[in-house]
PDB file of C-alpha atoms in Angstrom:
ATOM      1  CA  MET C   1      -0.111  -0.115   0.067  1.00 36.00           C
ATOM      2  CA  LYS C   2       1.081   3.532  -0.880  1.00 36.00           C
ATOM      3  CA  ASP C   3       2.680   5.381   2.347  1.00 36.00           C
ATOM      4  CA  ARG C   4       0.414   8.716   2.694  1.00 41.00           C
ATOM      5  CA  ARG C   5       2.949  11.704   3.458  1.00 40.00           C
ATOM      6  CA  LEU C   6       2.384  14.314   5.365  1.00 42.00           C
ATOM      7  CA  THR C   7       4.890  17.634   5.628  1.00 39.00           C
ATOM      8  CA  TYR C   8       4.636  20.310   7.811  1.00 40.00           C
ATOM      9  CA  ILE C   9       5.029  23.875   5.668  1.00 39.00           C
ATOM     10  CA  ILE C  10       6.995  26.979   7.093  1.00 35.00           C
ATOM     11  CA  PRO C  11       6.742  29.318   4.271  1.00 35.00           C
ATOM     12  CA  ALA C  12      10.205  30.005   2.428  1.00 28.00           C
ATOM     13  CA  VAL C  13      11.963  28.215   5.877  1.00 26.00           C
ATOM     14  CA  MET C  14      11.544  24.400   5.697  1.00 25.00           C
ATOM     15  CA  LEU C  15      10.073  20.949   4.861  1.00 28.00           C
ATOM     16  CA  LEU C  16       9.668  18.192   7.493  1.00 29.00           C
ATOM     17  CA  ALA C  17       8.685  15.079   5.624  1.00 29.00           C
ATOM     18  CA  VAL C  18       6.509  12.897   7.559  1.00 31.00           C
ATOM     19  CA  SER C  19       4.994   9.479   6.670  1.00 29.00           C
ATOM     20  CA  ILE C  20       1.496   8.406   7.684  1.00 29.00           C
ATOM     21  CA  PRO C  21       0.677   4.645   6.134  1.00 30.00           C
ATOM     22  CA  GLY C  22      -2.934   5.110   6.071  1.00 31.00           C
ATOM     23  CA  CYS C  23      -4.737   2.115   6.443  1.00 27.00           C
ATOM     24  CA  SER C  24      -1.823  -0.115   7.432  1.00 31.00           C
ATOM     25  CA  PRO C  25      -1.948  -2.087  10.689  1.00 30.00           C
ATOM     26  CA  ARG C  26       1.645  -0.672  11.108  1.00 32.00           C
ATOM     27  CA  GLN C  27       1.353   2.543  13.686  1.00 36.00           C
ATOM     28  CA  GLU C  28       1.952   5.473  11.552  1.00 39.00           C
ATOM     29  CA  HIS C  29       4.897   7.762  12.468  1.00 37.00           C
ATOM     30  CA  ILE C  30       4.594  11.556  12.224  1.00 36.00           C
ATOM     31  CA  SER C  31       8.341  13.340  12.852  1.00 32.00           C
ATOM     32  CA  ALA C  32       7.901  16.790  13.986  1.00 36.00           C
ATOM     33  CA  GLY C  33      11.399  17.956  14.262  1.00 34.00           C
ATOM     34  CA  ASP C  34      13.060  15.933  17.196  1.00 36.00           C
ATOM     35  CA  ARG C  35      10.007  13.852  18.138  1.00 38.00           C
ATOM     36  CA  THR C  36       8.074  11.235  16.305  1.00 40.00           C
ATOM     37  CA  ILE C  37       4.303  10.708  17.722  1.00 43.00           C
ATOM     38  CA  THR C  38       1.509   8.722  15.968  1.00 52.00           C
ATOM     39  CA  SER C  39      -1.352  10.080  14.530  1.00 59.00           C
ATOM     40  CA  ALA C  40      -3.614   8.617  17.015  1.00 61.00           C
ATOM     41  CA  GLN C  41      -1.349  11.381  19.584  1.00 63.00           C
ATOM     42  CA  LEU C  42      -2.780  14.536  17.465  1.00 67.00           C
ATOM     43  CA  ARG C  43      -4.937  15.492  20.295  1.00 66.00           C
ATOM     44  CA  THR C  44      -2.213  15.034  22.676  1.00 71.00           C
ATOM     45  CA  MET C  45       0.039  17.136  20.557  1.00 74.00           C
ATOM     46  CA  ILE C  46      -2.920  19.974  20.627  1.00 76.00           C
ATOM     47  CA  SER C  47      -2.982  19.802  24.188  1.00 73.00           C
ATOM     48  CA  GLU C  48       0.198  20.606  24.183  1.00 79.00           C
ATOM     49  CA  PHE C  49      -0.062  24.212  22.614  1.00 78.00           C
ATOM     50  CA  ARG C  50      -2.328  24.825  26.141  1.00 78.00           C
ATOM     51  CA  ALA C  51      -4.505  26.806  24.677  1.00 85.00           C
ATOM     52  CA  PRO C  52      -8.199  27.105  25.951  1.00 91.00           C
ATOM     53  CA  VAL C  53      -9.195  26.419  22.218  1.00 93.00           C
ATOM     54  CA  THR C  54      -7.347  24.682  19.274  1.00 92.00           C
ATOM     55  CA  LEU C  55      -8.916  25.485  15.743  1.00 94.00           C
ATOM     56  CA  VAL C  56      -7.914  22.230  13.348  1.00 92.00           C
ATOM     57  CA  HIS C  57      -8.891  23.566   9.971  1.00 94.00           C
ATOM     58  CA  VAL C  58      -8.700  21.094   7.045  1.00 91.00           C
ATOM     59  CA  TRP C  59      -7.926  23.144   3.719  1.00 92.00           C
ATOM     60  CA  ALA C  60      -6.663  23.241   0.256  1.00 92.00           C
ATOM     61  CA  THR C  61      -5.158  25.491  -2.039  1.00 93.00           C
ATOM     62  CA  TRP C  62      -7.606  24.180  -5.132  1.00 94.00           C
ATOM     63  CA  CYS C  63     -10.623  24.522  -2.657  1.00 95.00           C
ATOM     64  CA  LEU C  64     -12.773  27.212  -3.788  1.00 96.00           C
ATOM     65  CA  PRO C  65     -14.412  27.462  -0.781  1.00 96.00           C
ATOM     66  CA  CYS C  66     -10.947  27.452   1.267  1.00 96.00           C
ATOM     67  CA  ARG C  67      -9.547  30.208  -0.674  1.00 94.00           C
ATOM     68  CA  LYS C  68     -12.202  32.425   0.411  1.00 95.00           C
ATOM     69  CA  GLU C  69     -12.597  31.596   4.164  1.00 95.00           C
ATOM     70  CA  PHE C  70      -8.896  31.821   4.380  1.00 94.00           C
ATOM     71  CA  PRO C  71      -8.720  35.581   5.486  1.00 93.00           C
ATOM     72  CA  VAL C  72     -11.528  34.966   8.146  1.00 95.00           C
ATOM     73  CA  LEU C  73      -9.024  32.009   9.671  1.00 94.00           C
ATOM     74  CA  MET C  74      -6.284  35.169   9.588  1.00 92.00           C
ATOM     75  CA  LYS C  75      -8.522  37.720  11.041  1.00 93.00           C
ATOM     76  CA  LEU C  76      -9.384  34.911  14.019  1.00 91.00           C
ATOM     77  CA  ARG C  77      -5.724  34.642  14.296  1.00 88.00           C
ATOM     78  CA  SER C  78      -5.877  38.643  15.042  1.00 88.00           C
ATOM     79  CA  ALA C  79      -8.439  39.191  16.915  1.00 92.00           C
ATOM     80  CA  PHE C  80      -7.523  36.440  19.656  1.00 89.00           C
ATOM     81  CA  GLY C  81      -4.387  35.898  21.439  1.00 79.00           C
ATOM     82  CA  SER C  82      -2.228  33.073  21.089  1.00 78.00           C
ATOM     83  CA  ASN C  83      -3.140  32.719  24.688  1.00 81.00           C
ATOM     84  CA  ASP C  84      -6.963  31.885  23.775  1.00 89.00           C
ATOM     85  CA  ILE C  85      -6.522  30.048  21.059  1.00 90.00           C
ATOM     86  CA  SER C  86      -4.201  28.043  18.959  1.00 89.00           C
ATOM     87  CA  LEU C  87      -4.741  27.485  14.826  1.00 90.00           C
ATOM     88  CA  VAL C  88      -3.339  24.053  13.253  1.00 86.00           C
ATOM     89  CA  LEU C  89      -3.799  24.219   9.508  1.00 87.00           C
ATOM     90  CA  ILE C  90      -3.598  20.868   7.505  1.00 85.00           C
ATOM     91  CA  SER C  91      -3.608  21.375   3.587  1.00 85.00           C
ATOM     92  CA  THR C  92      -4.782  18.468   1.774  1.00 85.00           C
ATOM     93  CA  ASP C  93      -3.004  19.804  -1.434  1.00 85.00           C
ATOM     94  CA  ASP C  94      -0.564  17.128  -3.206  1.00 81.00           C
ATOM     95  CA  PRO C  95       3.085  17.241  -1.528  1.00 77.00           C
ATOM     96  CA  ARG C  96       4.453  18.192  -4.865  1.00 80.00           C
ATOM     97  CA  GLU C  97       2.547  21.103  -5.032  1.00 82.00           C
ATOM     98  CA  SER C  98       4.184  22.203  -1.896  1.00 81.00           C
ATOM     99  CA  GLY C  99       5.635  25.623  -3.470  1.00 87.00           C
ATOM    100  CA  ARG C 100       2.048  26.528  -4.446  1.00 90.00           C
ATOM    101  CA  VAL C 101       0.890  26.209  -0.609  1.00 87.00           C
ATOM    102  CA  ARG C 102       4.181  27.786   0.308  1.00 86.00           C
ATOM    103  CA  ARG C 103       3.415  30.834  -1.835  1.00 90.00           C
ATOM    104  CA  PHE C 104      -0.463  31.020  -0.846  1.00 91.00           C
ATOM    105  CA  LEU C 105       0.278  30.782   2.937  1.00 90.00           C
ATOM    106  CA  LYS C 106       3.008  33.801   2.331  1.00 89.00           C
ATOM    107  CA  GLU C 107      -0.067  35.882   0.364  1.00 89.00           C
ATOM    108  CA  PHE C 108      -2.776  35.336   2.360  1.00 85.00           C
ATOM    109  CA  GLY C 109      -1.232  33.951   5.788  1.00 77.00           C
ATOM    110  CA  GLY C 110       1.130  35.961   6.801  1.00 72.00           C
ATOM    111  CA  GLY C 111       3.416  33.173   7.081  1.00 71.00           C
ATOM    112  CA  HIS C 112       1.548  31.067   9.350  1.00 77.00           C
ATOM    113  CA  PRO C 113       2.931  27.424   9.070  1.00 75.00           C
ATOM    114  CA  SER C 114       0.528  24.738   7.527  1.00 77.00           C
ATOM    115  CA  LEU C 115       0.511  21.104   7.336  1.00 75.00           C
ATOM    116  CA  ILE C 116       0.138  18.833   4.318  1.00 74.00           C
ATOM    117  CA  ILE C 117      -1.248  15.771   3.975  1.00 72.00           C
ATOM    118  CA  ASP C 118      -1.781  13.778   0.903  1.00 61.00           C
ATOM    119  CA  ASN C 119      -4.588  11.718   0.285  1.00 61.00           C
ATOM    120  CA  PRO C 120      -6.165  11.912   3.841  1.00 67.00           C
ATOM    121  CA  SER C 121      -6.749   8.212   4.589  1.00 71.00           C
ATOM    122  CA  ALA C 122      -9.798   7.131   6.538  1.00 75.00           C
ATOM    123  CA  HIS C 123      -7.511   6.734   9.483  1.00 74.00           C
ATOM    124  CA  PHE C 124      -6.620  10.333   9.244  1.00 75.00           C
ATOM    125  CA  ILE C 125     -10.468  11.630   8.911  1.00 82.00           C
ATOM    126  CA  ASP C 126     -11.594   9.101  12.331  1.00 81.00           C
ATOM    127  CA  THR C 127      -8.270  10.501  14.207  1.00 81.00           C
ATOM    128  CA  LEU C 128     -10.039  14.479  13.814  1.00 86.00           C
ATOM    129  CA  ASP C 129     -13.847  12.635  13.955  1.00 88.00           C
ATOM    130  CA  THR C 130     -15.395   9.471  12.822  1.00 89.00           C
ATOM    131  CA  ALA C 131     -18.317  11.440  11.434  1.00 93.00           C
ATOM    132  CA  TRP C 132     -16.286  13.649   9.063  1.00 92.00           C
ATOM    133  CA  SER C 133     -16.757  12.608   5.505  1.00 91.00           C
ATOM    134  CA  GLY C 134     -13.527  14.104   4.611  1.00 90.00           C
ATOM    135  CA  ALA C 135     -15.259  17.077   2.726  1.00 93.00           C
ATOM    136  CA  ILE C 136     -13.259  20.313   2.770  1.00 94.00           C
ATOM    137  CA  PRO C 137     -13.155  22.762   4.392  1.00 96.00           C
ATOM    138  CA  ALA C 138     -13.543  21.474   7.779  1.00 96.00           C
ATOM    139  CA  SER C 139     -13.126  22.869  11.354  1.00 97.00           C
ATOM    140  CA  PHE C 140     -12.559  21.149  14.488  1.00 96.00           C
ATOM    141  CA  PHE C 141     -12.252  23.030  17.669  1.00 95.00           C
ATOM    142  CA  PHE C 142     -10.394  21.152  20.726  1.00 92.00           C
ATOM    143  CA  ASP C 143      -9.769  22.087  24.481  1.00 90.00           C
ATOM    144  CA  SER C 144      -6.563  22.505  26.286  1.00 87.00           C
ATOM    145  CA  ARG C 145      -6.867  18.509  26.614  1.00 83.00           C
ATOM    146  CA  GLY C 146      -7.095  17.987  23.463  1.00 85.00           C
ATOM    147  CA  ARG C 147     -10.980  17.112  23.371  1.00 87.00           C
ATOM    148  CA  LEU C 148     -13.392  17.797  20.432  1.00 91.00           C
ATOM    149  CA  LEU C 149     -15.216  20.631  21.329  1.00 94.00           C
ATOM    150  CA  GLU C 150     -17.365  20.726  18.057  1.00 95.00           C
ATOM    151  CA  TRP C 151     -16.468  21.132  14.119  1.00 96.00           C
ATOM    152  CA  TRP C 152     -18.308  21.552  11.559  1.00 96.00           C
ATOM    153  CA  GLU C 153     -17.675  20.893   7.312  1.00 96.00           C
ATOM    154  CA  GLY C 154     -18.256  23.770   4.548  1.00 95.00           C
ATOM    155  CA  GLU C 155     -17.040  27.668   4.710  1.00 96.00           C
ATOM    156  CA  THR C 156     -18.291  29.514   7.435  1.00 95.00           C
ATOM    157  CA  ASN C 157     -17.932  33.753   8.155  1.00 96.00           C
ATOM    158  CA  PHE C 158     -15.939  35.579  10.796  1.00 97.00           C
ATOM    159  CA  VAL C 159     -18.958  35.737  13.059  1.00 97.00           C
ATOM    160  CA  ARG C 160     -19.654  32.222  13.607  1.00 97.00           C
ATOM    161  CA  TYR C 161     -16.256  31.402  14.366  1.00 96.00           C
ATOM    162  CA  LYS C 162     -15.990  34.225  16.678  1.00 96.00           C
ATOM    163  CA  ALA C 163     -19.171  33.289  18.564  1.00 96.00           C
ATOM    164  CA  VAL C 164     -17.992  29.550  18.780  1.00 96.00           C
ATOM    165  CA  ILE C 165     -14.656  30.415  19.940  1.00 96.00           C
ATOM    166  CA  ASP C 166     -16.207  33.350  22.620  1.00 95.00           C
ATOM    167  CA  GLN C 167     -18.454  30.483  23.646  1.00 95.00           C
ATOM    168  CA  HIS C 168     -15.530  27.962  24.600  1.00 94.00           C
ATOM    169  CA  LEU C 169     -13.437  30.262  25.641  1.00 94.00           C
ATOM    170  CA  HIS C 170     -16.374  31.335  28.652  1.00 92.00           C
ATOM    171  CA  ARG C 171     -16.705  27.697  29.637  1.00 90.00           C
ATOM    172  CA  ALA C 172     -12.892  27.096  29.548  1.00 85.00           C
ATOM    173  CA  ARG C 173     -12.850  29.980  32.490  1.00 81.00           C
TER     174      ARG C 173
END
């Protein structure tokens, strides 16, 4: 079975190649700098951010609703401090198109980093939520312990994002 690739993109700085053998009985490993985690530890990694709310957003440069929604995400990043929310971007662009992802992030994301996953497997999808169809854009909200609070598929607006984040921040306090 073909290995799935997950690459961490930091625009114009570096790429970390990460292998996820989707649907394999082996435990997949995700290399993040000098440490390795399994995809099953994604929520643990999220909890390490220690933010009351972490937004994991799955997107792609070729997805028109994703492109339209991207400025909303950057506005959210500015509206809330890093002590309140963490933003994790996961692109579904082909890793061979990482240059396109870098250019897009530089132009619209102000250099915000993103993960990129090739052909998301059912295992990756289920890591975020078993009810998720895999459609993008998709937004997942986690608490400081890595527990899923809420999620949705499809493009939305700043008002909805802000209301959801405010609600979860209020509960966290």
